[in-house]
Coordinates of C-alpha atoms in Angstrom, one line a residue:
M1 CA -9.3 -14.1 -29.9
N2 CA -7.7 -10.7 -30.6
Q3 CA -4.3 -9.7 -29.2
K4 CA -5.4 -7.3 -26.5
L5 CA -8.0 -9.7 -25.1
F6 CA -5.4 -12.5 -25.1
Y7 CA -2.8 -10.6 -23.1
S8 CA -5.4 -9.1 -20.8
L9 CA -6.5 -12.6 -19.9
L10 CA -2.9 -13.7 -19.6
F11 CA -2.1 -10.9 -17.1
A12 CA -5.3 -11.7 -15.2
I13 CA -4.2 -15.4 -14.9
V14 CA -0.6 -14.5 -13.9
G15 CA -1.9 -11.9 -11.4
A16 CA -4.3 -14.4 -9.9
L17 CA -1.6 -17.1 -9.6
L18 CA 0.8 -14.7 -7.9
F19 CA -1.5 -12.5 -5.8
I20 CA -4.3 -14.8 -4.5
P21 CA -2.7 -18.1 -3.2
F22 CA -1.6 -18.0 0.5
L23 CA -3.2 -14.6 1.2
G24 CA -4.5 -16.1 4.5
G25 CA -1.2 -17.9 5.3
V26 CA -0.1 -15.4 8.0
R27 CA -2.0 -13.1 10.4
L28 CA -2.7 -9.5 9.5
F29 CA -0.1 -7.0 10.8
D30 CA -0.7 -4.3 13.4
W31 CA -1.6 -1.5 12.9
D32 CA -3.0 -0.8 9.4
E33 CA -3.9 -4.3 8.2
I34 CA -5.7 -5.2 11.4
N35 CA -7.2 -1.7 11.7
F36 CA -8.9 -1.8 8.3
A37 CA -10.0 -5.4 8.6
E38 CA -11.6 -4.6 12.0
C39 CA -13.5 -1.7 10.4
S40 CA -14.9 -4.1 7.9
R41 CA -15.6 -6.8 10.5
E42 CA -17.6 -4.3 12.5
M43 CA -19.5 -3.3 9.5
V44 CA -20.7 -6.9 9.1
A45 CA -21.2 -7.3 12.9
L46 CA -23.3 -4.1 13.2
G47 CA -25.0 -4.4 9.9
D48 CA -24.1 -0.7 9.4
Y49 CA -22.5 -0.1 6.0
L50 CA -22.8 3.7 6.0
R51 CA -20.6 4.5 9.0
V52 CA -17.1 3.2 9.8
H53 CA -16.4 1.9 13.3
V54 CA -13.4 0.7 15.3
D55 CA -13.9 -0.8 18.8
F56 CA -17.6 -0.1 18.1
K57 CA -17.0 3.6 18.1
P58 CA -17.2 5.9 15.1
F59 CA -13.9 5.9 13.2
Y60 CA -13.1 9.3 11.5
E61 CA -9.8 8.6 9.8
K62 CA -11.0 6.9 6.6
P63 CA -14.0 6.9 4.2
P64 CA -15.7 3.5 3.6
F65 CA -15.1 2.3 0.1
F66 CA -12.3 -0.2 0.9
F67 CA -14.2 -1.4 3.9
W68 CA -17.2 -2.1 1.7
C69 CA -14.9 -4.3 -0.4
Q70 CA -13.5 -6.1 2.6
S71 CA -16.9 -6.6 4.3
L72 CA -18.2 -8.1 1.0
M73 CA -15.3 -10.6 1.0
M74 CA -15.9 -11.4 4.7
T75 CA -19.5 -12.1 4.0
I76 CA -18.5 -14.6 1.3
F77 CA -15.3 -16.1 2.7
G78 CA -15.7 -15.5 6.5
T79 CA -13.9 -13.1 8.8
N80 CA -10.3 -14.0 8.1
E81 CA -7.0 -12.8 6.6
F82 CA -7.8 -14.2 3.2
A83 CA -11.0 -12.1 2.9
A84 CA -9.2 -9.0 4.3
R85 CA -6.5 -9.2 1.6
L86 CA -8.5 -10.5 -1.4
P87 CA -9.7 -7.0 -2.5
N88 CA -6.2 -5.8 -3.1
A89 CA -5.3 -9.0 -5.1
I90 CA -8.3 -8.3 -7.3
C91 CA -7.1 -4.7 -7.5
G92 CA -3.7 -6.0 -8.6
I93 CA -5.3 -8.0 -11.4
I94 CA -7.3 -5.0 -12.6
T95 CA -4.1 -2.8 -12.5
L96 CA -2.1 -5.2 -14.6
I97 CA -4.8 -5.4 -17.2
Y98 CA -5.3 -1.6 -17.2
L99 CA -1.5 -0.9 -17.5
Y100 CA -1.2 -3.3 -20.4
N101 CA -4.1 -1.8 -22.3
L102 CA -3.0 1.8 -21.6
G103 CA 0.6 1.1 -22.5
A104 CA -0.5 -0.6 -25.8
K105 CA -2.7 2.5 -26.6
L106 CA 0.1 4.9 -26.0
H107 CA 3.2 3.1 -27.3
G108 CA 2.1 -0.1 -28.8
H109 CA 1.6 -3.7 -27.8
R110 CA 5.2 -4.4 -26.7
F111 CA 5.2 -1.4 -24.4
G112 CA 2.0 -2.5 -22.8
I113 CA 3.5 -5.9 -22.0
L114 CA 6.6 -4.2 -20.6
W115 CA 4.7 -1.7 -18.4
A116 CA 2.6 -4.5 -16.8
L117 CA 5.6 -6.7 -16.4
V118 CA 7.7 -4.0 -14.8
Y119 CA 4.9 -3.2 -12.3
L120 CA 4.4 -6.9 -11.5
G121 CA 8.1 -7.5 -11.0
S122 CA 9.0 -4.5 -8.8
V123 CA 9.1 -5.2 -5.0
T124 CA 6.7 -2.8 -3.3
P125 CA 4.2 -2.4 -6.1
H126 CA 3.9 -6.2 -6.1
L127 CA 3.7 -6.6 -2.3
Y128 CA 0.9 -4.1 -1.9
F129 CA -1.4 -6.4 -3.9
R130 CA -0.9 -9.1 -1.3
S131 CA -1.6 -6.8 1.6
G132 CA -4.8 -5.6 3.4
I133 CA -4.1 -1.8 3.2
I134 CA -6.1 0.9 1.4
D135 CA -3.6 2.3 -1.0
P136 CA -3.7 0.1 -4.1
F137 CA -7.3 1.0 -4.8
F138 CA -6.7 4.6 -3.8
N139 CA -3.8 5.0 -6.2
L140 CA -5.5 3.3 -9.1
F141 CA -8.5 5.6 -8.8
I142 CA -6.3 8.7 -8.8
F143 CA -4.3 7.4 -11.7
V144 CA -7.3 6.5 -13.9
G145 CA -8.9 9.8 -13.0
L146 CA -5.8 11.8 -14.1
V147 CA -5.3 9.7 -17.3
N148 CA -8.9 10.4 -18.4
L149 CA -8.4 14.1 -17.8
I150 CA -5.2 14.0 -19.9
F151 CA -7.1 12.2 -22.7
A152 CA -9.8 14.9 -22.5
S153 CA -7.2 17.7 -23.0
W154 CA -5.7 15.8 -25.9
K155 CA -9.1 15.4 -27.5
R156 CA -9.8 19.1 -27.1
E157 CA -6.5 20.2 -28.6
G158 CA -6.3 17.5 -31.3
T159 CA -3.1 16.1 -29.8
A160 CA -4.1 12.5 -30.6
S161 CA -6.3 11.0 -33.3
N162 CA -9.9 9.9 -32.9
L163 CA -8.7 6.3 -33.4
L164 CA -6.6 6.6 -30.2
L165 CA -9.3 8.6 -28.4
P166 CA -12.7 7.5 -29.6
R167 CA -14.8 9.2 -26.8
S168 CA -15.8 12.8 -26.5
V169 CA -14.0 15.4 -24.3
W170 CA -17.0 15.3 -21.9
G171 CA -17.0 11.6 -21.9
Y172 CA -13.4 11.4 -20.7
L173 CA -14.0 14.2 -18.2
F174 CA -17.0 12.4 -16.7
I175 CA -15.2 9.0 -16.5
G176 CA -12.1 10.7 -15.0
G177 CA -14.1 12.7 -12.5
F178 CA -16.3 9.7 -11.5
V179 CA -13.3 7.5 -10.8
L180 CA -11.5 10.2 -9.0
G181 CA -14.6 10.5 -6.8
M182 CA -14.2 6.9 -5.9
G183 CA -10.7 7.7 -4.8
I184 CA -12.1 10.4 -2.5
N185 CA -14.5 7.8 -1.1
T186 CA -11.5 5.5 -0.5
K187 CA -9.0 7.7 1.4
G188 CA -10.2 11.3 1.2
P189 CA -9.8 14.6 -0.7
V190 CA -6.1 14.2 -1.0
A191 CA -6.9 12.3 -4.2
Y192 CA -8.3 15.5 -5.6
L193 CA -5.4 17.5 -4.2
I194 CA -2.8 15.3 -6.0
V195 CA -4.6 15.7 -9.3
C196 CA -5.1 19.4 -8.9
L197 CA -1.4 20.0 -7.9
T198 CA -0.3 17.9 -11.0
L199 CA -2.6 20.0 -13.2
F200 CA -1.3 23.2 -11.7
V201 CA 2.3 22.3 -12.3
Y202 CA 1.6 21.3 -15.8
W203 CA -0.2 24.5 -16.4
I204 CA 2.7 26.6 -15.2
L205 CA 5.3 24.6 -17.2
S206 CA 3.1 25.0 -20.3
R207 CA 3.3 28.8 -19.8
F208 CA -0.3 29.1 -18.6
R209 CA -1.8 27.4 -21.6
W210 CA -5.4 26.4 -21.0
F211 CA -5.2 22.7 -22.0
I212 CA -8.8 22.4 -20.7
T213 CA -11.2 25.2 -20.2
P214 CA -12.3 26.3 -16.7
L215 CA -15.8 25.0 -17.6
Q216 CA -14.4 21.6 -18.4
F217 CA -12.4 21.5 -15.2
L218 CA -15.5 22.5 -13.3
F219 CA -17.5 19.6 -15.0
Y220 CA -14.7 17.2 -14.0
S221 CA -14.7 18.4 -10.4
V222 CA -18.5 18.2 -10.2
A223 CA -18.4 14.6 -11.5
A224 CA -15.9 13.8 -8.7
T225 CA -18.0 15.6 -6.2
L226 CA -21.2 13.9 -7.1
V227 CA -19.7 10.5 -6.4
S228 CA -18.1 11.5 -3.1
V229 CA -21.1 13.5 -1.9
A230 CA -23.1 10.4 -2.3
W231 CA -21.4 9.2 0.9
Y232 CA -20.0 12.3 2.6
G233 CA -23.3 14.1 2.2
L234 CA -25.3 11.2 3.6
E235 CA -22.9 10.9 6.5
T236 CA -23.3 14.6 7.3
F237 CA -27.1 14.4 6.9
L238 CA -27.4 11.5 9.3
H239 CA -24.7 12.4 11.9
G240 CA -23.8 16.0 11.4
P241 CA -20.4 17.4 10.3
V242 CA -18.4 15.5 12.9
F243 CA -16.8 13.1 10.4
I244 CA -15.6 15.9 8.2
T245 CA -14.2 18.0 11.1
E246 CA -12.5 15.1 12.7
F247 CA -11.2 13.8 9.4
L248 CA -9.7 17.2 8.6
K249 CA -8.1 17.4 12.0
Y250 CA -6.6 14.0 11.6
N251 CA -5.1 14.8 8.2
F252 CA -3.7 18.1 9.4
R253 CA -2.0 16.2 12.3
L254 CA -0.4 13.8 9.7
F255 CA 0.8 16.8 7.7
S256 CA 2.2 18.9 10.5
T257 CA 3.5 16.3 13.0
P258 CA 5.1 12.8 12.9
D259 CA 1.9 11.1 14.0
A260 CA 2.3 8.0 16.2
G261 CA 6.1 8.2 15.9
H262 CA 6.1 7.9 12.1
S263 CA 9.0 10.4 11.6
G264 CA 11.8 10.3 9.1
F265 CA 14.5 12.3 7.4
P266 CA 13.7 14.6 4.3
A267 CA 15.0 12.0 1.8
Y268 CA 13.0 9.2 3.3
H269 CA 10.7 8.7 0.3
F270 CA 13.6 9.0 -2.2
I271 CA 15.3 6.0 -0.6
I272 CA 12.0 4.1 -0.2
L273 CA 11.3 4.4 -3.9
L274 CA 14.8 3.7 -5.0
V275 CA 15.1 0.5 -3.0
G276 CA 11.4 -0.5 -2.6
C277 CA 10.5 0.0 -6.3
F278 CA 13.5 -2.0 -7.5
P279 CA 14.3 -2.9 -10.3
A280 CA 11.9 -0.4 -12.0
S281 CA 13.6 2.5 -10.2
I282 CA 17.0 1.6 -11.7
F283 CA 15.7 1.9 -15.3
A284 CA 13.3 4.8 -14.6
I285 CA 16.1 7.2 -13.7
R286 CA 17.3 7.3 -17.3
A287 CA 13.9 8.3 -18.6
F288 CA 14.0 11.5 -16.6
G289 CA 16.7 12.6 -19.1
Q290 CA 16.5 13.2 -22.9
L291 CA 14.7 10.6 -24.9
M292 CA 13.9 10.1 -28.6
I293 CA 10.1 9.9 -28.7
E294 CA 8.4 10.3 -32.1
R295 CA 4.8 11.3 -31.4
N296 CA 3.7 14.4 -29.6
Y297 CA 1.2 12.7 -27.4
Q298 CA 3.8 10.2 -26.2
R299 CA 6.1 13.1 -25.3
E300 CA 3.2 14.8 -23.5
F301 CA 2.3 11.7 -21.5
R302 CA 6.0 11.2 -20.4
R303 CA 5.9 14.9 -19.2
W304 CA 2.7 14.3 -17.3
M305 CA 4.2 11.2 -15.6
I306 CA 7.4 13.1 -14.6
I307 CA 5.2 15.9 -13.1
L308 CA 3.0 13.4 -11.2
F309 CA 6.1 11.7 -9.8
W310 CA 7.6 14.9 -8.5
V311 CA 4.3 16.3 -7.1
V312 CA 3.7 13.1 -5.1
L313 CA 7.3 12.8 -3.9
I314 CA 7.7 16.4 -2.9
L315 CA 4.2 16.6 -1.3
F316 CA 4.8 13.6 1.0
S317 CA 8.4 14.6 1.7
I318 CA 6.9 17.8 3.2
V319 CA 4.3 15.8 5.2
Q320 CA 5.8 15.2 8.6
S321 CA 4.4 11.7 9.1
K322 CA 6.7 9.4 7.0
I323 CA 5.1 6.1 6.1
V324 CA 6.2 3.8 3.3
H325 CA 2.9 3.7 1.4
Y326 CA 2.4 7.5 1.4
S327 CA 4.6 7.8 -1.8
S328 CA 3.1 4.7 -3.4
M329 CA 1.3 6.8 -6.0
C330 CA 4.7 7.2 -7.5
Y331 CA 4.7 3.6 -8.6
F332 CA 2.6 4.3 -11.7
P333 CA 4.9 7.0 -13.2
L334 CA 8.0 5.2 -12.0
T335 CA 7.1 1.9 -13.7
Y336 CA 6.0 3.8 -16.8
L337 CA 9.4 5.5 -17.0
G338 CA 11.2 2.2 -16.3
A339 CA 9.3 0.6 -19.2
L340 CA 10.0 3.6 -21.4
T341 CA 13.7 3.1 -20.8
L342 CA 13.5 -0.6 -21.5
I343 CA 11.6 -0.1 -24.8
H344 CA 14.3 2.4 -25.9
M345 CA 17.0 -0.2 -25.1
E346 CA 15.1 -2.9 -27.1
T347 CA 15.0 -0.5 -30.1
N348 CA 18.7 0.3 -29.7
K349 CA 18.2 4.0 -28.9
F350 CA 20.6 3.6 -26.1
R351 CA 22.6 0.8 -24.5
F352 CA 22.8 -1.0 -21.2
N353 CA 25.6 0.9 -19.5
N354 CA 27.6 0.9 -16.2
W355 CA 25.0 3.0 -14.4
F356 CA 22.3 0.4 -15.0
R357 CA 24.8 -2.4 -14.1
A358 CA 25.8 -0.7 -10.9
G359 CA 22.2 0.0 -9.8
L360 CA 21.2 -3.6 -10.3
I361 CA 24.2 -4.9 -8.5
V362 CA 24.1 -2.5 -5.5
V363 CA 20.4 -2.4 -4.8
G364 CA 19.8 -6.0 -5.9
G365 CA 22.8 -7.0 -3.8
L366 CA 21.0 -5.5 -0.7
Y367 CA 18.1 -7.9 -1.3
V368 CA 20.5 -10.8 -1.9
L369 CA 22.5 -10.1 1.3
A370 CA 19.3 -9.6 3.4
T371 CA 17.6 -12.8 2.3
I372 CA 20.8 -14.9 2.5
G373 CA 22.2 -13.2 5.6
L374 CA 19.1 -13.2 7.8
P375 CA 18.7 -17.0 8.0
I376 CA 22.4 -17.3 8.8
L377 CA 22.3 -14.6 11.5
A378 CA 19.2 -16.3 12.9
H379 CA 21.4 -19.0 14.2
R380 CA 23.6 -16.4 15.9
M381 CA 20.9 -14.6 17.8
D382 CA 23.4 -13.6 20.5
L383 CA 25.2 -11.5 17.8
V384 CA 21.9 -10.1 16.5
K385 CA 20.8 -9.1 20.0
S386 CA 24.1 -7.3 20.7
V387 CA 23.7 -4.9 17.7
A388 CA 19.9 -4.6 18.0
D389 CA 18.1 -1.9 20.1
Q390 CA 18.9 -2.7 23.7
D391 CA 15.4 -2.0 25.1
A392 CA 13.7 -4.8 26.9
F393 CA 10.9 -5.2 24.3
T394 CA 13.2 -5.6 21.3
Q395 CA 15.5 -8.0 23.1
A396 CA 12.5 -10.1 24.2
N397 CA 11.1 -10.1 20.7
L398 CA 14.4 -11.7 19.5
D399 CA 13.9 -14.5 22.1
A400 CA 11.0 -15.8 20.1
K401 CA 11.3 -19.5 19.3
I402 CA 11.4 -19.5 15.5
N403 CA 12.3 -22.5 13.4
W404 CA 14.9 -21.5 11.0
T405 CA 15.6 -24.5 8.8
G406 CA 18.3 -23.1 6.5
W407 CA 16.2 -23.4 3.4
E408 CA 15.3 -19.7 3.9
V409 CA 18.4 -18.8 1.9
L410 CA 16.7 -20.1 -1.3
P411 CA 15.1 -16.7 -2.3
G412 CA 18.4 -15.0 -2.0
I413 CA 20.2 -17.7 -4.1
W414 CA 17.4 -17.5 -6.7
L415 CA 17.7 -13.7 -6.9
L416 CA 21.5 -13.9 -7.2
I417 CA 21.1 -16.3 -10.2
V418 CA 18.4 -14.0 -11.8
L419 CA 20.6 -10.9 -11.4
T420 CA 23.7 -12.6 -12.8
L421 CA 22.0 -14.0 -15.9
S422 CA 20.0 -10.8 -16.5
I423 CA 23.1 -8.6 -16.4
M424 CA 24.9 -11.1 -18.6
W425 CA 22.1 -11.0 -21.2
Y426 CA 21.8 -7.2 -21.0
N427 CA 25.6 -7.0 -21.7
R428 CA 25.0 -9.2 -24.8
H429 CA 22.2 -6.9 -26.0
Q430 CA 19.6 -9.7 -25.5
I431 CA 17.3 -7.0 -23.9
A432 CA 13.9 -8.7 -24.2
Q433 CA 15.1 -12.0 -22.7
A434 CA 17.0 -10.2 -19.9
T435 CA 13.9 -8.0 -19.1
L436 CA 11.6 -11.0 -18.9
L437 CA 14.0 -12.9 -16.7
L438 CA 14.7 -9.9 -14.4
F439 CA 11.1 -8.8 -13.7
G440 CA 9.6 -12.3 -14.0
G441 CA 12.4 -13.6 -11.7
M442 CA 11.7 -10.7 -9.2
A443 CA 8.0 -11.6 -9.0
I444 CA 9.1 -15.2 -8.1
F445 CA 11.7 -13.9 -5.7
I446 CA 9.0 -11.8 -3.9
T447 CA 6.7 -14.8 -3.7
L448 CA 9.5 -17.0 -2.3
T449 CA 10.6 -14.4 0.2
L450 CA 7.0 -14.1 1.5
W451 CA 6.7 -17.9 1.8
F452 CA 10.0 -18.2 3.7
F453 CA 10.1 -15.0 5.8
I454 CA 6.8 -13.3 6.5
G455 CA 5.5 -16.0 8.9
R456 CA 8.8 -15.9 10.8
I457 CA 8.8 -12.1 10.9
E458 CA 5.3 -12.2 12.3
G459 CA 6.4 -14.8 14.8
I460 CA 9.1 -12.4 16.1
S461 CA 7.1 -9.2 16.1
Q462 CA 3.6 -10.1 17.2
D463 CA 2.7 -13.8 17.4
A464 CA 2.7 -14.0 21.2
A465 CA 0.3 -11.1 21.5
M466 CA -2.0 -12.4 18.8
R467 CA -2.2 -15.8 20.3
F468 CA -3.2 -14.2 23.6
F469 CA -6.0 -12.4 21.8
E470 CA -7.1 -15.5 20.0
R471 CA -7.4 -17.3 23.4
A472 CA -10.2 -14.9 24.3
Q473 CA -12.4 -15.8 21.3
G474 CA -15.7 -17.1 22.6
K475 CA -15.0 -16.1 26.2
D476 CA -17.1 -13.4 27.9
V477 CA -14.2 -11.2 29.0
Y478 CA -12.9 -7.8 28.3
V479 CA -9.5 -7.6 26.6
K480 CA -7.4 -4.5 26.8
A481 CA -4.0 -3.4 25.5
Y482 CA -2.5 -1.3 28.3
G483 CA 0.1 1.4 27.5
Y484 CA 0.3 0.8 23.8
R485 CA -2.0 0.9 20.8
S486 CA -3.1 -2.2 19.1
Y487 CA -6.1 -3.4 17.0
G488 CA -5.5 -7.0 17.9
P489 CA -7.8 -7.0 20.9
F490 CA -10.7 -6.2 18.6
F491 CA -10.1 -8.4 15.5
Y492 CA -8.3 -11.4 16.9
T493 CA -10.7 -11.7 19.9
Q494 CA -13.7 -11.5 17.4
K495 CA -15.0 -9.0 19.9
P496 CA -18.8 -8.6 20.0
P497 CA -20.5 -5.2 20.1
V498 CA -20.0 -3.4 23.4
T499 CA -23.0 -3.5 25.7
N500 CA -21.5 -1.8 28.8
P501 CA -20.2 1.7 28.1
N502 CA -17.9 1.5 31.2
Y503 CA -15.7 -0.7 29.0
Y504 CA -14.2 2.5 27.5
D505 CA -13.1 3.8 30.9
D506 CA -9.6 2.5 31.7
N507 CA -10.0 3.5 35.3
W508 CA -13.2 1.4 35.6
L509 CA -11.4 -1.6 34.1
L510 CA -8.5 -1.2 36.5
R511 CA -10.3 -0.3 39.7
G512 CA -14.1 -0.2 39.2
K513 CA -16.8 -2.8 39.9
I514 CA -16.4 -4.8 36.7
D515 CA -19.1 -7.2 35.5
K516 CA -16.7 -9.7 33.9
D517 CA -13.1 -10.6 33.9
V518 CA -10.6 -8.3 32.2
W519 CA -7.5 -9.6 30.4
F520 CA -4.7 -7.0 30.1
I521 CA -1.6 -7.1 27.9
K522 CA 1.3 -4.7 27.9
K523 CA 4.8 -4.4 26.7
N524 CA 7.6 -5.1 29.1
V525 CA 9.2 -1.7 28.7
D526 CA 7.8 -0.4 31.9
T527 CA 7.7 -2.6 35.0
H528 CA 6.1 0.0 37.3
T529 CA 2.5 0.4 36.1
A530 CA -0.9 0.1 37.7
L531 CA -1.0 -3.5 36.4
D532 CA 1.9 -4.3 38.7
S533 CA 0.8 -2.4 41.7
L534 CA -3.0 -3.0 42.1
P535 CA -3.7 -5.9 44.4
D536 CA -6.6 -7.6 42.5
I537 CA -4.7 -7.7 39.1
K538 CA -2.5 -10.8 38.7
K539 CA 0.2 -11.4 36.2
T540 CA -0.5 -14.6 34.3
G541 CA 2.5 -14.9 32.0
E542 CA 5.1 -13.2 29.8
E543 CA 6.3 -14.1 26.3
N544 CA 8.5 -12.3 23.8
G545 CA 8.2 -8.9 25.3
F546 CA 4.4 -9.1 26.0
V547 CA 3.2 -9.4 29.6
F548 CA -0.3 -10.8 30.4
Y549 CA -2.6 -10.0 33.4
I550 CA -6.1 -10.8 34.6
R551 CA -8.5 -9.0 36.8
K552 CA -11.3 -11.2 37.9
A553 CA -14.9 -10.0 38.5
K554 CA -16.1 -10.4 42.0

């Protein structure tokens, strides 16, 4: 077995062991995870794999690729959390293998190992492969599409040898365009926008040098278009331009307004990447400065990664809706730069200094304090409630009966040991051992934290509502979230296709001649609503900030 195959299989096994077990151990989270899983469930329920639906109405916010993946898993494994999250676990395995092989191609075998390890052992890049959101596939498609375009430009200009780049310019352009088209079918044309902005900035910084010809760029774009038109064109042919117009309106709203309350300060994504992409972020900062890199194509790839990082970061800092995963495309350049710093440290081109030490202590210390402090504070909920938001809903959430055993401090203790030993070994110039311990230990820390915390977080934030929805499974009732938005009434009731269009009329559910019982749920933030004043709607219970009602059919 050759070396690349061995390590590709090794990363596949490690990824499978870390990403796949316990995927179904906790419910999906409102909104995004449940939203996307419900789109996929309705694909299966309706047998319609060409059009995306939510609540059995057309859904115009996302194209279908990720939902195809989820619906396939649901067909095999059933409609459950495991099936909804499994596509991203598979994406994670593919990503680790790809990064190892790409890194080995660019900088050698050792760098390939480091890049995959750094990605695996950084917090948010790792977490996303254990989630049910769209972005892991979307980001991978963009990255592979851009890398192949970079390879095409190198092939054209003779930047790298034929041994490194065995395909033709047109071959790399076609592969890159095809994969980028898959990205467009995953989350929309912003995939193409990110690549084009990156190319534009590189072109300007290269003093308007044509690193690919206009004809080659057109070929690349056509390849991307052919893949995306296969679905967008069919959707338009069957249903008219409504998807495209509504999709563009939705994206403009995200760009221009803090949609659904997702606002944030200008440096939001800087902080998210520094803390969320720990520990890769600590080492990546150094690689933005001067480095001693021998080969021209290696210097060029670093330049491309820095440009990609800033394009994504600035673009989504401008976008008014601030959501954590919007800047997740930065994970690829950030982990590359982190691995570049580490390989320079291993080859004694620079040393582990006080900046690295301080970054690991400060940011790592935040994770230690959070994972040790939260279980302790959980036994002083009166203190937590006194400093938390004083609105009725938050206060009632914190009244949830959660079993905190005390063992929840173990992830924090583990991380404290990992950080202490890693810093000690870095100080002794045992760079390879320290890096393996730090990033391997972080991967274990993330896993332990999920085991001990995620179910308890779900118990505080949404468990009462989801149990309410689950009680409606198999019952011939309408279930409606009143005064707030949730996808739980669809997925966790296993809602059948709508047969009475009056269901979509809130006034009919509240006051009309209903044909079956209606179960309502609302948050306790407002006590003076129609649910509280209409005589034939009865309150049936209240738990952890959620209030339950029923209106019986007569």
